[in-house]
Amino acid sequence: MAVGIPHSLTNFHETCFDVGNVSFTFLSADHIGRSVVYESDNINNATHTHIFYEIFIVRTGRLLAVLSDDTVELSPYRALLLPPDSLHRMTNASADLDAYSVSFSFQKKHSDSPTDLYTEFCRLFGSTPRTLDKSEELADTMGRLISYQDSNRIEKWRLTSACFNEMVFICKEMLERHLLKGSSNAGYNSLEFRNYIIDDYLNTCFADNITLETLADTFYLTPQHINRIIRKNYGLPFRQHIIRLRVRYAKQLLTETNLRINRIAAMCGYDSQHGFYTVFEKAVGCTPEQYRKRYTRNVVK
């Protein structure tokens, strides 16, 4: 028996986020090819175990998970969650296999939060392998997580973190529906966790072309409901809150970097420099150049 290690664990910057008294760590994401499961990593083709959680999902084809006391066949959009210390061997069961895997962990941390989310996550994620209902949303999210992890974009780390948060949220919702139907505690904790994820998502993806409709789809809510949540949490409707986040980031870039204004405009989500100027001047009362000159810090050139 071998203790498996993800391919990218040694060269990927761990992405973490905290909610309540739980701290999550993203370890790696892998695209499982058609001909072999773990590419050329022969040790993982044998029965092995991990010290972290691992989730698999299939897009096309079939993937067999040979467990210590069972064999699970994953068909398209079916997912398997493996907790730490689960003996398993993954086997390609079809010529058209296309699947994803994500490795992660979570641990308890000190927190003033009155809600014990750590205990809930332990109950939800469990100590035995769990199969999840079909979910195209989970597959799409894991696919995006891989693309962000492997990209060379400046926003790589914040996009990866936001996508990982979204994946955890989707898994939690699926496990709650399956295991904790009718539990009042689950509902309360879900609300706290959902608010955190929405806040983190907006703070990391404000420069992307997100709309109220796409945000609502992401969190399985109506646009009206998500707008009420945002207005309640931030005192502003969705679009105005996005502008506030973009202007705040622009101020940081103007005073802490020597980047050109058109580059800052693009990094803040504006296709045109004119549009950026209009929004910035309306929000701040001066042009970006005037703000930089007035508040600039010592920037290494």
Tab-separated table of C-alpha atoms in Angstrom:
chain	number	residue	atom	x	y	z
A	1	MET	CA	0.000	0.000	0.000
A	2	ALA	CA	1.271	3.479	-0.847
A	3	VAL	CA	0.490	6.919	0.480
A	4	GLY	CA	-0.458	8.905	-2.608
A	5	ILE	CA	0.555	12.515	-3.215
A	6	PRO	CA	-1.120	14.764	-5.819
A	7	HIS	CA	0.975	15.568	-8.888
A	8	SER	CA	1.031	19.299	-8.340
A	9	LEU	CA	1.272	19.277	-4.543
A	10	THR	CA	4.992	20.013	-4.627
A	11	ASN	CA	4.769	22.969	-7.009
A	12	PHE	CA	1.379	24.533	-6.343
A	13	HIS	CA	0.867	27.397	-3.925
A	14	GLU	CA	-1.720	26.188	-1.420
A	15	THR	CA	-4.871	28.291	-1.466
A	16	CYS	CA	-6.726	28.555	1.853
A	17	PHE	CA	-9.879	30.186	3.116
A	18	ASP	CA	-11.526	30.315	6.524
A	19	VAL	CA	-15.180	30.313	7.468
A	20	GLY	CA	-16.357	30.177	11.047
A	21	ASN	CA	-14.088	27.775	12.912
A	22	VAL	CA	-12.981	25.879	9.779
A	23	SER	CA	-9.843	26.436	7.711
A	24	PHE	CA	-9.776	24.949	4.186
A	25	THR	CA	-6.682	24.191	2.107
A	26	PHE	CA	-6.733	23.527	-1.641
A	27	LEU	CA	-3.945	21.122	-2.628
A	28	SER	CA	-4.289	20.289	-6.319
A	29	ALA	CA	-6.624	19.657	-9.241
A	30	ASP	CA	-5.992	17.163	-12.037
A	31	HIS	CA	-7.513	16.423	-15.428
A	32	ILE	CA	-7.734	12.662	-15.800
A	33	GLY	CA	-6.949	11.706	-19.386
A	34	ARG	CA	-8.469	9.090	-21.610
A	35	SER	CA	-5.755	6.459	-21.775
A	36	VAL	CA	-4.362	6.496	-18.222
A	37	VAL	CA	-5.748	7.656	-14.925
A	38	TYR	CA	-2.796	9.304	-13.221
A	39	GLU	CA	-0.713	9.872	-16.334
A	40	SER	CA	2.662	8.170	-15.723
A	41	ASP	CA	2.473	8.087	-11.935
A	42	ASN	CA	2.671	4.325	-11.468
A	43	ILE	CA	2.495	4.393	-7.661
A	44	ASN	CA	-1.056	5.758	-7.796
A	45	ASN	CA	-2.191	2.978	-10.108
A	46	ALA	CA	-1.825	0.652	-7.136
A	47	THR	CA	-4.138	0.605	-4.149
A	48	HIS	CA	-3.197	3.581	-2.011
A	49	THR	CA	-4.476	6.099	0.498
A	50	HIS	CA	-4.157	9.840	1.190
A	51	ILE	CA	-3.992	12.087	4.225
A	52	PHE	CA	-6.444	14.510	2.590
A	53	TYR	CA	-9.863	14.544	0.931
A	54	GLU	CA	-10.178	13.782	-2.761
A	55	ILE	CA	-13.188	14.209	-5.022
A	56	PHE	CA	-13.612	12.680	-8.490
A	57	ILE	CA	-16.203	13.526	-11.123
A	58	VAL	CA	-16.691	12.173	-14.655
A	59	ARG	CA	-17.660	14.226	-17.696
A	60	THR	CA	-17.618	11.445	-20.278
A	61	GLY	CA	-16.966	7.730	-20.147
A	62	ARG	CA	-16.728	5.619	-17.007
A	63	LEU	CA	-14.307	5.577	-14.078
A	64	LEU	CA	-14.075	2.699	-11.596
A	65	ALA	CA	-13.126	3.306	-7.983
A	66	VAL	CA	-11.931	0.066	-6.395
A	67	LEU	CA	-12.367	0.587	-2.649
A	68	SER	CA	-11.459	-1.606	0.307
A	69	ASP	CA	-14.921	-3.209	0.480
A	70	ASP	CA	-16.713	-2.061	-2.668
A	71	THR	CA	-16.311	-1.024	-6.303
A	72	VAL	CA	-18.038	2.168	-7.446
A	73	GLU	CA	-18.623	2.976	-11.108
A	74	LEU	CA	-18.844	6.664	-11.908
A	75	SER	CA	-20.881	7.601	-14.968
A	76	PRO	CA	-21.097	11.129	-16.456
A	77	TYR	CA	-21.549	13.846	-13.807
A	78	ARG	CA	-21.480	11.369	-10.926
A	79	ALA	CA	-19.000	12.284	-8.188
A	80	LEU	CA	-17.182	10.326	-5.492
A	81	LEU	CA	-15.845	11.924	-2.299
A	82	LEU	CA	-12.996	10.059	-0.609
A	83	PRO	CA	-12.080	11.070	2.967
A	84	PRO	CA	-8.542	10.728	4.353
A	85	ASP	CA	-7.179	7.197	4.803
A	86	SER	CA	-9.580	5.679	2.253
A	87	LEU	CA	-7.988	2.759	0.450
A	88	HIS	CA	-8.717	3.060	-3.253
A	89	ARG	CA	-7.522	2.433	-6.780
A	90	MET	CA	-8.903	4.366	-9.768
A	91	THR	CA	-9.318	2.461	-13.026
A	92	ASN	CA	-10.173	3.733	-16.489
A	93	ALA	CA	-13.273	1.801	-17.565
A	94	SER	CA	-13.861	3.255	-21.043
A	95	ALA	CA	-11.973	4.583	-24.039
A	96	ASP	CA	-13.611	8.013	-23.883
A	97	LEU	CA	-12.847	8.805	-20.233
A	98	ASP	CA	-12.719	12.485	-19.350
A	99	ALA	CA	-12.754	13.220	-15.620
A	100	TYR	CA	-11.454	15.576	-12.930
A	101	SER	CA	-10.086	15.176	-9.428
A	102	VAL	CA	-9.480	17.745	-6.690
A	103	SER	CA	-7.510	17.254	-3.471
A	104	PHE	CA	-8.137	19.374	-0.392
A	105	SER	CA	-8.219	19.349	3.398
A	106	PHE	CA	-9.833	21.236	6.252
A	107	GLN	CA	-9.082	21.602	9.936
A	108	LYS	CA	-10.516	23.195	13.039
A	109	LYS	CA	-9.277	26.624	14.054
A	110	HIS	CA	-9.956	29.000	16.912
A	111	SER	CA	-12.839	31.329	16.121
A	112	ASP	CA	-15.302	33.587	17.907
A	113	SER	CA	-18.068	32.350	15.618
A	114	PRO	CA	-21.031	30.967	17.621
A	115	THR	CA	-21.593	28.331	14.935
A	116	ASP	CA	-19.548	25.129	15.052
A	117	LEU	CA	-19.119	24.655	11.308
A	118	TYR	CA	-16.193	22.282	11.813
A	119	THR	CA	-18.422	19.648	13.420
A	120	GLU	CA	-20.942	20.041	10.616
A	121	PHE	CA	-18.297	19.628	7.919
A	122	CYS	CA	-16.970	16.515	9.649
A	123	ARG	CA	-20.479	15.052	9.641
A	124	LEU	CA	-21.127	16.048	6.037
A	125	PHE	CA	-17.848	14.991	4.474
A	126	GLY	CA	-17.717	11.941	6.706
A	127	SER	CA	-15.122	9.252	7.298
A	128	THR	CA	-16.304	6.833	4.597
A	129	PRO	CA	-16.506	7.284	0.798
A	130	ARG	CA	-19.660	9.031	-0.399
A	131	THR	CA	-21.191	9.147	-3.868
A	132	LEU	CA	-22.924	12.390	-4.852
A	133	ASP	CA	-25.886	13.041	-7.125
A	134	LYS	CA	-25.235	14.021	-10.721
A	135	SER	CA	-24.136	17.629	-11.005
A	136	GLU	CA	-23.028	19.435	-14.142
A	137	GLU	CA	-22.389	22.514	-11.981
A	138	LEU	CA	-19.836	20.642	-9.886
A	139	ALA	CA	-18.118	19.282	-12.997
A	140	ASP	CA	-17.965	22.740	-14.580
A	141	THR	CA	-16.558	24.259	-11.388
A	142	MET	CA	-13.861	21.596	-11.062
A	143	GLY	CA	-12.974	22.089	-14.719
A	144	ARG	CA	-12.566	25.836	-14.201
A	145	LEU	CA	-10.494	25.162	-11.099
A	146	ILE	CA	-8.041	23.142	-13.185
A	147	SER	CA	-7.851	25.819	-15.869
A	148	TYR	CA	-7.155	28.559	-13.293
A	149	GLN	CA	-4.542	26.433	-11.520
A	150	ASP	CA	-2.698	25.813	-14.792
A	151	SER	CA	-3.015	29.325	-16.193
A	152	ASN	CA	-0.442	32.122	-16.355
A	153	ARG	CA	-2.947	34.888	-15.634
A	154	ILE	CA	-2.060	37.634	-13.183
A	155	GLU	CA	-5.278	36.854	-11.296
A	156	LYS	CA	-4.410	33.145	-11.055
A	157	TRP	CA	-4.408	32.852	-7.287
A	158	ARG	CA	-7.556	34.863	-6.559
A	159	LEU	CA	-9.477	33.076	-9.324
A	160	THR	CA	-8.304	29.682	-8.072
A	161	SER	CA	-9.302	30.554	-4.517
A	162	ALA	CA	-12.754	31.789	-5.557
A	163	CYS	CA	-13.372	28.704	-7.674
A	164	PHE	CA	-12.248	26.381	-4.869
A	165	ASN	CA	-14.605	28.161	-2.468
A	166	GLU	CA	-17.428	27.676	-4.957
A	167	MET	CA	-16.627	23.970	-5.284
A	168	VAL	CA	-16.727	23.476	-1.499
A	169	PHE	CA	-20.038	25.339	-1.339
A	170	ILE	CA	-21.587	23.134	-4.046
A	171	CYS	CA	-20.367	19.944	-2.326
A	172	LYS	CA	-21.724	21.119	1.025
A	173	GLU	CA	-25.134	21.893	-0.482
A	174	MET	CA	-25.252	18.478	-2.195
A	175	LEU	CA	-24.253	16.629	0.973
A	176	GLU	CA	-26.766	18.561	3.056
A	177	ARG	CA	-29.600	17.641	0.724
A	178	HIS	CA	-28.520	14.020	0.877
A	179	LEU	CA	-27.695	13.638	4.566
A	180	LEU	CA	-29.312	16.411	6.590
A	181	LYS	CA	-32.770	16.954	5.175
A	182	GLY	CA	-34.956	18.685	7.695
A	183	SER	CA	-32.120	19.714	9.987
A	184	SER	CA	-32.605	23.262	11.328
A	185	ASN	CA	-28.924	23.516	12.243
A	186	ALA	CA	-27.919	22.733	8.680
A	187	GLY	CA	-30.080	25.559	7.397
A	188	TYR	CA	-28.580	28.117	9.765
A	189	ASN	CA	-25.036	27.039	9.034
A	190	SER	CA	-25.703	27.040	5.312
A	191	LEU	CA	-26.848	30.646	5.517
A	192	GLU	CA	-23.653	31.716	7.292
A	193	PHE	CA	-21.491	29.752	4.877
A	194	ARG	CA	-23.395	31.053	1.829
A	195	ASN	CA	-22.940	34.669	2.957
A	196	TYR	CA	-19.219	34.103	3.412
A	197	ILE	CA	-18.860	32.505	-0.023
A	198	ILE	CA	-20.803	35.310	-1.716
A	199	ASP	CA	-18.614	37.894	0.012
A	200	ASP	CA	-15.402	36.090	-0.951
A	201	TYR	CA	-16.612	35.531	-4.517
A	202	LEU	CA	-17.370	39.231	-5.001
A	203	ASN	CA	-14.084	40.301	-3.434
A	204	THR	CA	-12.086	38.057	-5.761
A	205	CYS	CA	-14.079	38.222	-9.009
A	206	PHE	CA	-15.265	41.848	-9.083
A	207	ALA	CA	-13.090	42.559	-12.135
A	208	ASP	CA	-14.708	39.757	-14.141
A	209	ASN	CA	-17.764	40.240	-16.304
A	210	ILE	CA	-20.194	38.954	-13.676
A	211	THR	CA	-23.848	39.926	-13.677
A	212	LEU	CA	-26.576	39.574	-11.102
A	213	GLU	CA	-28.030	36.727	-13.173
A	214	THR	CA	-24.777	34.727	-13.393
A	215	LEU	CA	-24.126	35.290	-9.682
A	216	ALA	CA	-27.625	34.074	-8.860
A	217	ASP	CA	-27.117	30.964	-10.994
A	218	THR	CA	-23.838	30.228	-9.233
A	219	PHE	CA	-25.488	30.203	-5.804
A	220	TYR	CA	-28.831	28.639	-6.834
A	221	LEU	CA	-30.820	31.776	-5.986
A	222	THR	CA	-33.029	34.175	-7.913
A	223	PRO	CA	-31.508	37.524	-8.990
A	224	GLN	CA	-33.962	39.296	-6.689
A	225	HIS	CA	-32.914	37.164	-3.709
A	226	ILE	CA	-29.164	37.597	-4.303
A	227	ASN	CA	-29.640	41.353	-4.707
A	228	ARG	CA	-31.477	41.515	-1.364
A	229	ILE	CA	-28.610	39.615	0.297
A	230	ILE	CA	-26.019	41.991	-1.171
A	231	ARG	CA	-28.017	45.079	-0.234
A	232	LYS	CA	-28.480	43.786	3.319
A	233	ASN	CA	-24.797	42.874	3.740
A	234	TYR	CA	-23.231	45.924	2.081
A	235	GLY	CA	-25.908	48.621	2.043
A	236	LEU	CA	-25.731	48.871	-1.746
A	237	PRO	CA	-27.318	47.035	-4.677
A	238	PHE	CA	-25.181	44.618	-6.681
A	239	ARG	CA	-23.880	46.956	-9.417
A	240	GLN	CA	-22.944	49.754	-7.011
A	241	HIS	CA	-21.131	47.305	-4.747
A	242	ILE	CA	-19.110	46.004	-7.719
A	243	ILE	CA	-18.157	49.590	-8.612
A	244	ARG	CA	-17.067	50.212	-5.018
A	245	LEU	CA	-14.824	47.128	-5.090
A	246	ARG	CA	-13.323	48.112	-8.439
A	247	VAL	CA	-12.622	51.686	-7.349
A	248	ARG	CA	-11.034	50.453	-4.129
A	249	TYR	CA	-8.718	48.160	-6.105
A	250	ALA	CA	-7.930	50.968	-8.554
A	251	LYS	CA	-6.902	53.233	-5.667
A	252	GLN	CA	-4.552	50.539	-4.405
A	253	LEU	CA	-2.947	50.055	-7.822
A	254	LEU	CA	-2.615	53.801	-8.400
A	255	THR	CA	-0.762	54.395	-5.133
A	256	GLU	CA	1.243	51.177	-4.835
A	257	THR	CA	2.350	50.531	-8.442
A	258	ASN	CA	3.668	52.366	-11.484
A	259	LEU	CA	1.232	50.640	-13.825
A	260	ARG	CA	-0.180	52.715	-16.674
A	261	ILE	CA	-3.769	53.914	-16.285
A	262	ASN	CA	-5.052	51.808	-19.192
A	263	ARG	CA	-3.541	48.702	-17.583
A	264	ILE	CA	-5.168	49.511	-14.239
A	265	ALA	CA	-8.494	50.066	-15.999
A	266	ALA	CA	-8.282	46.595	-17.558
A	267	MET	CA	-7.297	44.953	-14.260
A	268	CYS	CA	-10.326	46.561	-12.612
A	269	GLY	CA	-12.713	45.170	-15.217
A	270	TYR	CA	-13.090	48.063	-17.672
A	271	ASP	CA	-12.724	47.496	-21.406
A	272	SER	CA	-12.153	51.185	-22.133
A	273	GLN	CA	-10.054	53.771	-20.353
A	274	HIS	CA	-12.824	56.321	-20.894
A	275	GLY	CA	-15.328	54.168	-19.019
A	276	PHE	CA	-12.868	53.738	-16.162
A	277	TYR	CA	-12.257	57.510	-15.976
A	278	THR	CA	-16.004	58.201	-15.856
A	279	VAL	CA	-16.667	55.758	-13.023
A	280	PHE	CA	-13.566	56.690	-11.029
A	281	GLU	CA	-14.092	60.451	-11.214
A	282	LYS	CA	-17.751	60.124	-10.248
A	283	ALA	CA	-16.883	57.951	-7.235
A	284	VAL	CA	-13.748	59.751	-6.024
A	285	GLY	CA	-14.154	63.317	-7.236
A	286	CYS	CA	-10.893	63.486	-9.175
A	287	THR	CA	-9.171	61.775	-12.092
A	288	PRO	CA	-6.944	58.716	-11.614
A	289	GLU	CA	-3.858	60.849	-12.365
A	290	GLN	CA	-4.856	63.415	-9.781
A	291	TYR	CA	-5.485	60.707	-7.197
A	292	ARG	CA	-2.107	59.098	-7.891
A	293	LYS	CA	-0.272	62.402	-7.583
A	294	ARG	CA	-2.085	63.297	-4.381
A	295	TYR	CA	-1.843	59.978	-2.549
A	296	THR	CA	1.050	58.093	-4.151
A	297	ARG	CA	3.448	56.164	-1.981
A	298	ASN	CA	7.097	55.399	-2.584
A	299	VAL	CA	7.006	52.898	-5.426
A	300	VAL	CA	10.077	51.018	-6.562
A	301	LYS	CA	10.703	51.853	-10.211
